[in-house]
Amino acid sequence: MLSFEDADTEETVTCLQMTVYHPSQQQSGIFKSIRFCNKEKFPSIEVVRFGRNSNVCRYIFQDKQVSRVQFALQPFKQFNSSVLSFEIKNMSKKTSLMVDNQELGYLNKMDLPYKCMLRFGEYQLLLEKEDGESVESFETQFILSPRPLLQENNWPTQSPIPEDGGYSSYFTHRTYPTEMDENEL
């Protein structure tokens, strides 16, 4: 039996909390395969995919309007940093992904801010990162919002992203995403 002094120190784990909303979430069961409020732990080498293909994606949206693989989150460590960060990559050929006011086209990726609004179609996801000490693993946690997140958090309201395209170039005035080959993730 280990004494208290000899026990390993437990590191805190970075947690990515995702609050989700869709206007038909109550009637359609879009989020029925997502376990809300429970934290799920992943090794930091894992790429977490979101979409409707249950063979490829960890988090499934039960909606034919969602791409088979909509987007992916990959943890990484910035130079001179001791905490995990995340990058987000749009995997949909049909629908742009909005991260705050930055539009990501197919295979575009960017570093995820500590707190941001993610939008595609009629989906709204508020992502908030809580730093931890461990670089070996991270956690995700989902919360279901009863109200639209854009209004609840005083984000600028905009039209949903069309299923067959994206916003005009008006919204792409900040930093530019990195274009990459699909085999890099």
JSON list of C-alpha atoms in Angstrom, two decimals:
[
{"chain": "A", "resi": 1, "resn": "MET", "atom": "CA", "xyz": [0.00, 0.00, 0.00]},
{"chain": "A", "resi": 2, "resn": "LEU", "atom": "CA", "xyz": [1.33, 3.44, -0.97]},
{"chain": "A", "resi": 3, "resn": "SER", "atom": "CA", "xyz": [1.60, 6.07, 1.65]},
{"chain": "A", "resi": 4, "resn": "PHE", "atom": "CA", "xyz": [0.19, 9.52, 1.08]},
{"chain": "A", "resi": 5, "resn": "GLU", "atom": "CA", "xyz": [3.67, 10.96, 0.52]},
{"chain": "A", "resi": 6, "resn": "ASP", "atom": "CA", "xyz": [4.55, 8.37, -2.14]},
{"chain": "A", "resi": 7, "resn": "ALA", "atom": "CA", "xyz": [1.33, 8.67, -4.17]},
{"chain": "A", "resi": 8, "resn": "ASP", "atom": "CA", "xyz": [1.60, 10.18, -7.66]},
{"chain": "A", "resi": 9, "resn": "THR", "atom": "CA", "xyz": [0.52, 13.78, -8.03]},
{"chain": "A", "resi": 10, "resn": "GLU", "atom": "CA", "xyz": [-2.51, 13.95, -10.26]},
{"chain": "A", "resi": 11, "resn": "GLU", "atom": "CA", "xyz": [-2.27, 16.54, -13.03]},
{"chain": "A", "resi": 12, "resn": "THR", "atom": "CA", "xyz": [-5.24, 18.61, -14.09]},
{"chain": "A", "resi": 13, "resn": "VAL", "atom": "CA", "xyz": [-6.46, 17.93, -17.61]},
{"chain": "A", "resi": 14, "resn": "THR", "atom": "CA", "xyz": [-7.34, 20.49, -20.28]},
{"chain": "A", "resi": 15, "resn": "CYS", "atom": "CA", "xyz": [-11.10, 20.47, -20.87]},
{"chain": "A", "resi": 16, "resn": "LEU", "atom": "CA", "xyz": [-12.88, 21.68, -23.98]},
{"chain": "A", "resi": 17, "resn": "GLN", "atom": "CA", "xyz": [-16.45, 22.52, -23.00]},
{"chain": "A", "resi": 18, "resn": "MET", "atom": "CA", "xyz": [-18.91, 22.66, -25.90]},
{"chain": "A", "resi": 19, "resn": "THR", "atom": "CA", "xyz": [-22.35, 24.19, -25.48]},
{"chain": "A", "resi": 20, "resn": "VAL", "atom": "CA", "xyz": [-24.52, 23.23, -28.46]},
{"chain": "A", "resi": 21, "resn": "TYR", "atom": "CA", "xyz": [-27.76, 24.50, -29.96]},
{"chain": "A", "resi": 22, "resn": "HIS", "atom": "CA", "xyz": [-29.87, 23.69, -33.02]},
{"chain": "A", "resi": 23, "resn": "PRO", "atom": "CA", "xyz": [-33.42, 25.04, -33.58]},
{"chain": "A", "resi": 24, "resn": "SER", "atom": "CA", "xyz": [-34.89, 21.52, -34.04]},
{"chain": "A", "resi": 25, "resn": "GLN", "atom": "CA", "xyz": [-32.90, 19.77, -31.31]},
{"chain": "A", "resi": 26, "resn": "GLN", "atom": "CA", "xyz": [-36.02, 18.84, -29.29]},
{"chain": "A", "resi": 27, "resn": "GLN", "atom": "CA", "xyz": [-38.06, 17.34, -32.15]},
{"chain": "A", "resi": 28, "resn": "SER", "atom": "CA", "xyz": [-35.41, 15.68, -34.31]},
{"chain": "A", "resi": 29, "resn": "GLY", "atom": "CA", "xyz": [-33.00, 13.96, -31.92]},
{"chain": "A", "resi": 30, "resn": "ILE", "atom": "CA", "xyz": [-30.01, 15.52, -33.70]},
{"chain": "A", "resi": 31, "resn": "PHE", "atom": "CA", "xyz": [-27.85, 15.22, -30.57]},
{"chain": "A", "resi": 32, "resn": "LYS", "atom": "CA", "xyz": [-29.19, 11.89, -29.27]},
{"chain": "A", "resi": 33, "resn": "SER", "atom": "CA", "xyz": [-25.81, 10.12, -29.58]},
{"chain": "A", "resi": 34, "resn": "ILE", "atom": "CA", "xyz": [-23.98, 12.79, -27.55]},
{"chain": "A", "resi": 35, "resn": "ARG", "atom": "CA", "xyz": [-23.68, 12.28, -23.80]},
{"chain": "A", "resi": 36, "resn": "PHE", "atom": "CA", "xyz": [-24.31, 15.63, -22.17]},
{"chain": "A", "resi": 37, "resn": "CYS", "atom": "CA", "xyz": [-22.68, 16.86, -18.94]},
{"chain": "A", "resi": 38, "resn": "ASN", "atom": "CA", "xyz": [-20.26, 13.90, -18.73]},
{"chain": "A", "resi": 39, "resn": "LYS", "atom": "CA", "xyz": [-16.57, 14.54, -19.32]},
{"chain": "A", "resi": 40, "resn": "GLU", "atom": "CA", "xyz": [-14.86, 12.24, -21.80]},
{"chain": "A", "resi": 41, "resn": "LYS", "atom": "CA", "xyz": [-11.10, 11.74, -21.74]},
{"chain": "A", "resi": 42, "resn": "PHE", "atom": "CA", "xyz": [-8.92, 11.32, -24.86]},
{"chain": "A", "resi": 43, "resn": "PRO", "atom": "CA", "xyz": [-5.19, 10.80, -25.40]},
{"chain": "A", "resi": 44, "resn": "SER", "atom": "CA", "xyz": [-3.60, 14.01, -26.71]},
{"chain": "A", "resi": 45, "resn": "ILE", "atom": "CA", "xyz": [-2.55, 12.26, -29.93]},
{"chain": "A", "resi": 46, "resn": "GLU", "atom": "CA", "xyz": [-6.19, 11.68, -30.92]},
{"chain": "A", "resi": 47, "resn": "VAL", "atom": "CA", "xyz": [-7.97, 13.72, -33.58]},
{"chain": "A", "resi": 48, "resn": "VAL", "atom": "CA", "xyz": [-11.63, 14.17, -32.61]},
{"chain": "A", "resi": 49, "resn": "ARG", "atom": "CA", "xyz": [-13.99, 14.25, -35.59]},
{"chain": "A", "resi": 50, "resn": "PHE", "atom": "CA", "xyz": [-17.57, 15.55, -35.70]},
{"chain": "A", "resi": 51, "resn": "GLY", "atom": "CA", "xyz": [-20.13, 14.64, -38.37]},
{"chain": "A", "resi": 52, "resn": "ARG", "atom": "CA", "xyz": [-22.76, 12.04, -39.26]},
{"chain": "A", "resi": 53, "resn": "ASN", "atom": "CA", "xyz": [-20.51, 9.06, -40.13]},
{"chain": "A", "resi": 54, "resn": "SER", "atom": "CA", "xyz": [-20.41, 6.86, -37.04]},
{"chain": "A", "resi": 55, "resn": "ASN", "atom": "CA", "xyz": [-17.49, 4.81, -38.44]},
{"chain": "A", "resi": 56, "resn": "VAL", "atom": "CA", "xyz": [-15.19, 7.83, -38.57]},
{"chain": "A", "resi": 57, "resn": "CYS", "atom": "CA", "xyz": [-16.57, 10.45, -36.17]},
{"chain": "A", "resi": 58, "resn": "ARG", "atom": "CA", "xyz": [-16.45, 10.38, -32.39]},
{"chain": "A", "resi": 59, "resn": "TYR", "atom": "CA", "xyz": [-19.36, 12.81, -32.07]},
{"chain": "A", "resi": 60, "resn": "ILE", "atom": "CA", "xyz": [-22.33, 12.13, -34.30]},
{"chain": "A", "resi": 61, "resn": "PHE", "atom": "CA", "xyz": [-24.99, 14.60, -35.45]},
{"chain": "A", "resi": 62, "resn": "GLN", "atom": "CA", "xyz": [-28.13, 12.72, -36.52]},
{"chain": "A", "resi": 63, "resn": "ASP", "atom": "CA", "xyz": [-28.84, 15.05, -39.44]},
{"chain": "A", "resi": 64, "resn": "LYS", "atom": "CA", "xyz": [-28.60, 14.51, -43.21]},
{"chain": "A", "resi": 65, "resn": "GLN", "atom": "CA", "xyz": [-27.65, 18.19, -43.63]},
{"chain": "A", "resi": 66, "resn": "VAL", "atom": "CA", "xyz": [-24.38, 17.54, -41.78]},
{"chain": "A", "resi": 67, "resn": "SER", "atom": "CA", "xyz": [-21.41, 16.25, -43.77]},
{"chain": "A", "resi": 68, "resn": "ARG", "atom": "CA", "xyz": [-20.10, 12.74, -43.12]},
{"chain": "A", "resi": 69, "resn": "VAL", "atom": "CA", "xyz": [-17.14, 14.45, -41.47]},
{"chain": "A", "resi": 70, "resn": "GLN", "atom": "CA", "xyz": [-18.00, 18.08, -40.71]},
{"chain": "A", "resi": 71, "resn": "PHE", "atom": "CA", "xyz": [-14.93, 19.21, -38.78]},
{"chain": "A", "resi": 72, "resn": "ALA", "atom": "CA", "xyz": [-12.01, 17.90, -36.72]},
{"chain": "A", "resi": 73, "resn": "LEU", "atom": "CA", "xyz": [-10.29, 19.09, -33.55]},
{"chain": "A", "resi": 74, "resn": "GLN", "atom": "CA", "xyz": [-6.66, 18.20, -32.97]},
{"chain": "A", "resi": 75, "resn": "PRO", "atom": "CA", "xyz": [-4.69, 19.01, -29.82]},
{"chain": "A", "resi": 76, "resn": "PHE", "atom": "CA", "xyz": [-1.16, 20.35, -30.08]},
{"chain": "A", "resi": 77, "resn": "LYS", "atom": "CA", "xyz": [1.34, 22.26, -27.97]},
{"chain": "A", "resi": 78, "resn": "GLN", "atom": "CA", "xyz": [2.51, 25.74, -28.95]},
{"chain": "A", "resi": 79, "resn": "PHE", "atom": "CA", "xyz": [6.24, 26.44, -28.81]},
{"chain": "A", "resi": 80, "resn": "ASN", "atom": "CA", "xyz": [7.26, 27.73, -25.36]},
{"chain": "A", "resi": 81, "resn": "SER", "atom": "CA", "xyz": [3.92, 26.64, -23.86]},
{"chain": "A", "resi": 82, "resn": "SER", "atom": "CA", "xyz": [3.19, 24.02, -21.25]},
{"chain": "A", "resi": 83, "resn": "VAL", "atom": "CA", "xyz": [-0.53, 23.63, -22.05]},
{"chain": "A", "resi": 84, "resn": "LEU", "atom": "CA", "xyz": [-2.49, 22.01, -24.85]},
{"chain": "A", "resi": 85, "resn": "SER", "atom": "CA", "xyz": [-4.06, 24.10, -27.58]},
{"chain": "A", "resi": 86, "resn": "PHE", "atom": "CA", "xyz": [-6.42, 22.94, -30.32]},
{"chain": "A", "resi": 87, "resn": "GLU", "atom": "CA", "xyz": [-6.68, 23.50, -34.02]},
{"chain": "A", "resi": 88, "resn": "ILE", "atom": "CA", "xyz": [-9.93, 23.16, -35.90]},
{"chain": "A", "resi": 89, "resn": "LYS", "atom": "CA", "xyz": [-10.16, 21.98, -39.50]},
{"chain": "A", "resi": 90, "resn": "ASN", "atom": "CA", "xyz": [-13.21, 22.14, -41.77]},
{"chain": "A", "resi": 91, "resn": "MET", "atom": "CA", "xyz": [-13.69, 18.73, -43.40]},
{"chain": "A", "resi": 92, "resn": "SER", "atom": "CA", "xyz": [-16.89, 19.58, -45.30]},
{"chain": "A", "resi": 93, "resn": "LYS", "atom": "CA", "xyz": [-16.71, 20.17, -49.05]},
{"chain": "A", "resi": 94, "resn": "LYS", "atom": "CA", "xyz": [-20.23, 21.67, -49.06]},
{"chain": "A", "resi": 95, "resn": "THR", "atom": "CA", "xyz": [-20.47, 23.90, -46.01]},
{"chain": "A", "resi": 96, "resn": "SER", "atom": "CA", "xyz": [-18.18, 26.59, -44.66]},
{"chain": "A", "resi": 97, "resn": "LEU", "atom": "CA", "xyz": [-17.39, 26.57, -40.97]},
{"chain": "A", "resi": 98, "resn": "MET", "atom": "CA", "xyz": [-17.46, 29.87, -39.11]},
{"chain": "A", "resi": 99, "resn": "VAL", "atom": "CA", "xyz": [-15.13, 30.27, -36.11]},
{"chain": "A", "resi": 100, "resn": "ASP", "atom": "CA", "xyz": [-16.26, 33.58, -34.60]},
{"chain": "A", "resi": 101, "resn": "ASN", "atom": "CA", "xyz": [-16.20, 35.71, -37.79]},
{"chain": "A", "resi": 102, "resn": "GLN", "atom": "CA", "xyz": [-13.51, 33.69, -39.59]},
{"chain": "A", "resi": 103, "resn": "GLU", "atom": "CA", "xyz": [-14.80, 31.57, -42.44]},
{"chain": "A", "resi": 104, "resn": "LEU", "atom": "CA", "xyz": [-13.05, 28.23, -43.01]},
{"chain": "A", "resi": 105, "resn": "GLY", "atom": "CA", "xyz": [-13.52, 26.54, -46.37]},
{"chain": "A", "resi": 106, "resn": "TYR", "atom": "CA", "xyz": [-12.83, 22.88, -47.12]},
{"chain": "A", "resi": 107, "resn": "LEU", "atom": "CA", "xyz": [-9.56, 21.71, -45.49]},
{"chain": "A", "resi": 108, "resn": "ASN", "atom": "CA", "xyz": [-8.84, 25.16, -44.01]},
{"chain": "A", "resi": 109, "resn": "LYS", "atom": "CA", "xyz": [-7.67, 25.07, -40.42]},
{"chain": "A", "resi": 110, "resn": "MET", "atom": "CA", "xyz": [-6.84, 27.53, -37.66]},
{"chain": "A", "resi": 111, "resn": "ASP", "atom": "CA", "xyz": [-5.88, 27.63, -33.99]},
{"chain": "A", "resi": 112, "resn": "LEU", "atom": "CA", "xyz": [-8.95, 27.56, -31.77]},
{"chain": "A", "resi": 113, "resn": "PRO", "atom": "CA", "xyz": [-9.30, 30.61, -29.50]},
{"chain": "A", "resi": 114, "resn": "TYR", "atom": "CA", "xyz": [-9.92, 30.03, -25.76]},
{"chain": "A", "resi": 115, "resn": "LYS", "atom": "CA", "xyz": [-13.57, 30.96, -26.28]},
{"chain": "A", "resi": 116, "resn": "CYS", "atom": "CA", "xyz": [-15.29, 31.05, -29.65]},
{"chain": "A", "resi": 117, "resn": "MET", "atom": "CA", "xyz": [-18.57, 30.54, -31.47]},
{"chain": "A", "resi": 118, "resn": "LEU", "atom": "CA", "xyz": [-18.59, 27.79, -34.08]},
{"chain": "A", "resi": 119, "resn": "ARG", "atom": "CA", "xyz": [-21.35, 27.82, -36.71]},
{"chain": "A", "resi": 120, "resn": "PHE", "atom": "CA", "xyz": [-22.34, 25.76, -39.72]},
{"chain": "A", "resi": 121, "resn": "GLY", "atom": "CA", "xyz": [-25.84, 25.40, -41.16]},
{"chain": "A", "resi": 122, "resn": "GLU", "atom": "CA", "xyz": [-28.18, 26.10, -38.25]},
{"chain": "A", "resi": 123, "resn": "TYR", "atom": "CA", "xyz": [-25.76, 24.68, -35.67]},
{"chain": "A", "resi": 124, "resn": "GLN", "atom": "CA", "xyz": [-24.26, 26.90, -32.98]},
{"chain": "A", "resi": 125, "resn": "LEU", "atom": "CA", "xyz": [-21.48, 25.64, -30.70]},
{"chain": "A", "resi": 126, "resn": "LEU", "atom": "CA", "xyz": [-19.85, 27.74, -28.01]},
{"chain": "A", "resi": 127, "resn": "LEU", "atom": "CA", "xyz": [-16.39, 26.31, -27.31]},
{"chain": "A", "resi": 128, "resn": "GLU", "atom": "CA", "xyz": [-14.54, 27.24, -24.12]},
{"chain": "A", "resi": 129, "resn": "LYS", "atom": "CA", "xyz": [-11.13, 25.83, -23.17]},
{"chain": "A", "resi": 130, "resn": "GLU", "atom": "CA", "xyz": [-10.07, 25.34, -19.57]},
{"chain": "A", "resi": 131, "resn": "ASP", "atom": "CA", "xyz": [-6.32, 24.79, -19.31]},
{"chain": "A", "resi": 132, "resn": "GLY", "atom": "CA", "xyz": [-4.85, 21.83, -17.48]},
{"chain": "A", "resi": 133, "resn": "GLU", "atom": "CA", "xyz": [-1.30, 20.71, -16.67]},
{"chain": "A", "resi": 134, "resn": "SER", "atom": "CA", "xyz": [-1.29, 17.39, -18.51]},
{"chain": "A", "resi": 135, "resn": "VAL", "atom": "CA", "xyz": [-0.14, 17.20, -22.12]},
{"chain": "A", "resi": 136, "resn": "GLU", "atom": "CA", "xyz": [-0.86, 13.47, -22.25]},
{"chain": "A", "resi": 137, "resn": "SER", "atom": "CA", "xyz": [-4.65, 13.77, -22.40]},
{"chain": "A", "resi": 138, "resn": "PHE", "atom": "CA", "xyz": [-7.58, 16.16, -22.62]},
{"chain": "A", "resi": 139, "resn": "GLU", "atom": "CA", "xyz": [-11.33, 16.05, -21.91]},
{"chain": "A", "resi": 140, "resn": "THR", "atom": "CA", "xyz": [-14.47, 17.15, -23.69]},
{"chain": "A", "resi": 141, "resn": "GLN", "atom": "CA", "xyz": [-17.78, 18.06, -22.11]},
{"chain": "A", "resi": 142, "resn": "PHE", "atom": "CA", "xyz": [-21.06, 18.86, -23.86]},
{"chain": "A", "resi": 143, "resn": "ILE", "atom": "CA", "xyz": [-23.87, 21.06, -22.60]},
{"chain": "A", "resi": 144, "resn": "LEU", "atom": "CA", "xyz": [-27.21, 21.44, -24.40]},
{"chain": "A", "resi": 145, "resn": "SER", "atom": "CA", "xyz": [-28.47, 25.02, -24.58]},
{"chain": "A", "resi": 146, "resn": "PRO", "atom": "CA", "xyz": [-32.26, 25.56, -24.58]},
{"chain": "A", "resi": 147, "resn": "ARG", "atom": "CA", "xyz": [-31.81, 28.93, -26.35]},
{"chain": "A", "resi": 148, "resn": "PRO", "atom": "CA", "xyz": [-29.85, 30.19, -29.37]},
{"chain": "A", "resi": 149, "resn": "LEU", "atom": "CA", "xyz": [-26.28, 30.86, -28.28]},
{"chain": "A", "resi": 150, "resn": "LEU", "atom": "CA", "xyz": [-25.84, 33.92, -30.48]},
{"chain": "A", "resi": 151, "resn": "GLN", "atom": "CA", "xyz": [-28.56, 35.77, -28.55]},
{"chain": "A", "resi": 152, "resn": "GLU", "atom": "CA", "xyz": [-27.72, 34.34, -25.14]},
{"chain": "A", "resi": 153, "resn": "ASN", "atom": "CA", "xyz": [-24.06, 35.39, -25.32]},
{"chain": "A", "resi": 154, "resn": "ASN", "atom": "CA", "xyz": [-24.62, 38.70, -27.17]},
{"chain": "A", "resi": 155, "resn": "TRP", "atom": "CA", "xyz": [-22.73, 37.54, -30.26]},
{"chain": "A", "resi": 156, "resn": "PRO", "atom": "CA", "xyz": [-23.54, 39.46, -33.44]},
{"chain": "A", "resi": 157, "resn": "THR", "atom": "CA", "xyz": [-26.50, 37.77, -35.10]},
{"chain": "A", "resi": 158, "resn": "GLN", "atom": "CA", "xyz": [-26.00, 36.60, -38.66]},
{"chain": "A", "resi": 159, "resn": "SER", "atom": "CA", "xyz": [-27.83, 34.38, -41.07]},
{"chain": "A", "resi": 160, "resn": "PRO", "atom": "CA", "xyz": [-27.14, 30.64, -40.92]},
{"chain": "A", "resi": 161, "resn": "ILE", "atom": "CA", "xyz": [-24.42, 29.43, -43.28]},
{"chain": "A", "resi": 162, "resn": "PRO", "atom": "CA", "xyz": [-26.06, 28.10, -46.45]},
{"chain": "A", "resi": 163, "resn": "GLU", "atom": "CA", "xyz": [-25.70, 24.35, -46.94]},
{"chain": "A", "resi": 164, "resn": "ASP", "atom": "CA", "xyz": [-24.14, 24.86, -50.37]},
{"chain": "A", "resi": 165, "resn": "GLY", "atom": "CA", "xyz": [-21.63, 27.56, -49.60]},
{"chain": "A", "resi": 166, "resn": "GLY", "atom": "CA", "xyz": [-20.55, 30.18, -47.18]},
{"chain": "A", "resi": 167, "resn": "TYR", "atom": "CA", "xyz": [-20.65, 33.78, -46.18]},
{"chain": "A", "resi": 168, "resn": "SER", "atom": "CA", "xyz": [-19.37, 36.48, -48.46]},
{"chain": "A", "resi": 169, "resn": "SER", "atom": "CA", "xyz": [-15.79, 37.65, -48.15]},
{"chain": "A", "resi": 170, "resn": "TYR", "atom": "CA", "xyz": [-17.04, 40.49, -45.92]},
{"chain": "A", "resi": 171, "resn": "PHE", "atom": "CA", "xyz": [-16.62, 38.25, -42.87]},
{"chain": "A", "resi": 172, "resn": "THR", "atom": "CA", "xyz": [-13.08, 37.13, -43.66]},
{"chain": "A", "resi": 173, "resn": "HIS", "atom": "CA", "xyz": [-11.30, 40.31, -42.57]},
{"chain": "A", "resi": 174, "resn": "ARG", "atom": "CA", "xyz": [-9.21, 38.84, -39.73]},
{"chain": "A", "resi": 175, "resn": "THR", "atom": "CA", "xyz": [-6.40, 36.32, -39.92]},
{"chain": "A", "resi": 176, "resn": "TYR", "atom": "CA", "xyz": [-6.38, 33.91, -42.84]},
{"chain": "A", "resi": 177, "resn": "PRO", "atom": "CA", "xyz": [-6.68, 30.14, -42.28]},
{"chain": "A", "resi": 178, "resn": "THR", "atom": "CA", "xyz": [-3.92, 27.81, -43.37]},
{"chain": "A", "resi": 179, "resn": "GLU", "atom": "CA", "xyz": [-4.65, 25.78, -46.48]},
{"chain": "A", "resi": 180, "resn": "MET", "atom": "CA", "xyz": [-3.37, 22.22, -46.35]},
{"chain": "A", "resi": 181, "resn": "ASP", "atom": "CA", "xyz": [-3.50, 18.78, -47.91]},
{"chain": "A", "resi": 182, "resn": "GLU", "atom": "CA", "xyz": [-6.21, 16.45, -46.55]},
{"chain": "A", "resi": 183, "resn": "ASN", "atom": "CA", "xyz": [-3.56, 13.87, -45.53]},
{"chain": "A", "resi": 184, "resn": "GLU", "atom": "CA", "xyz": [-1.85, 16.23, -43.08]},
{"chain": "A", "resi": 185, "resn": "LEU", "atom": "CA", "xyz": [-4.40, 15.76, -40.25]}
]
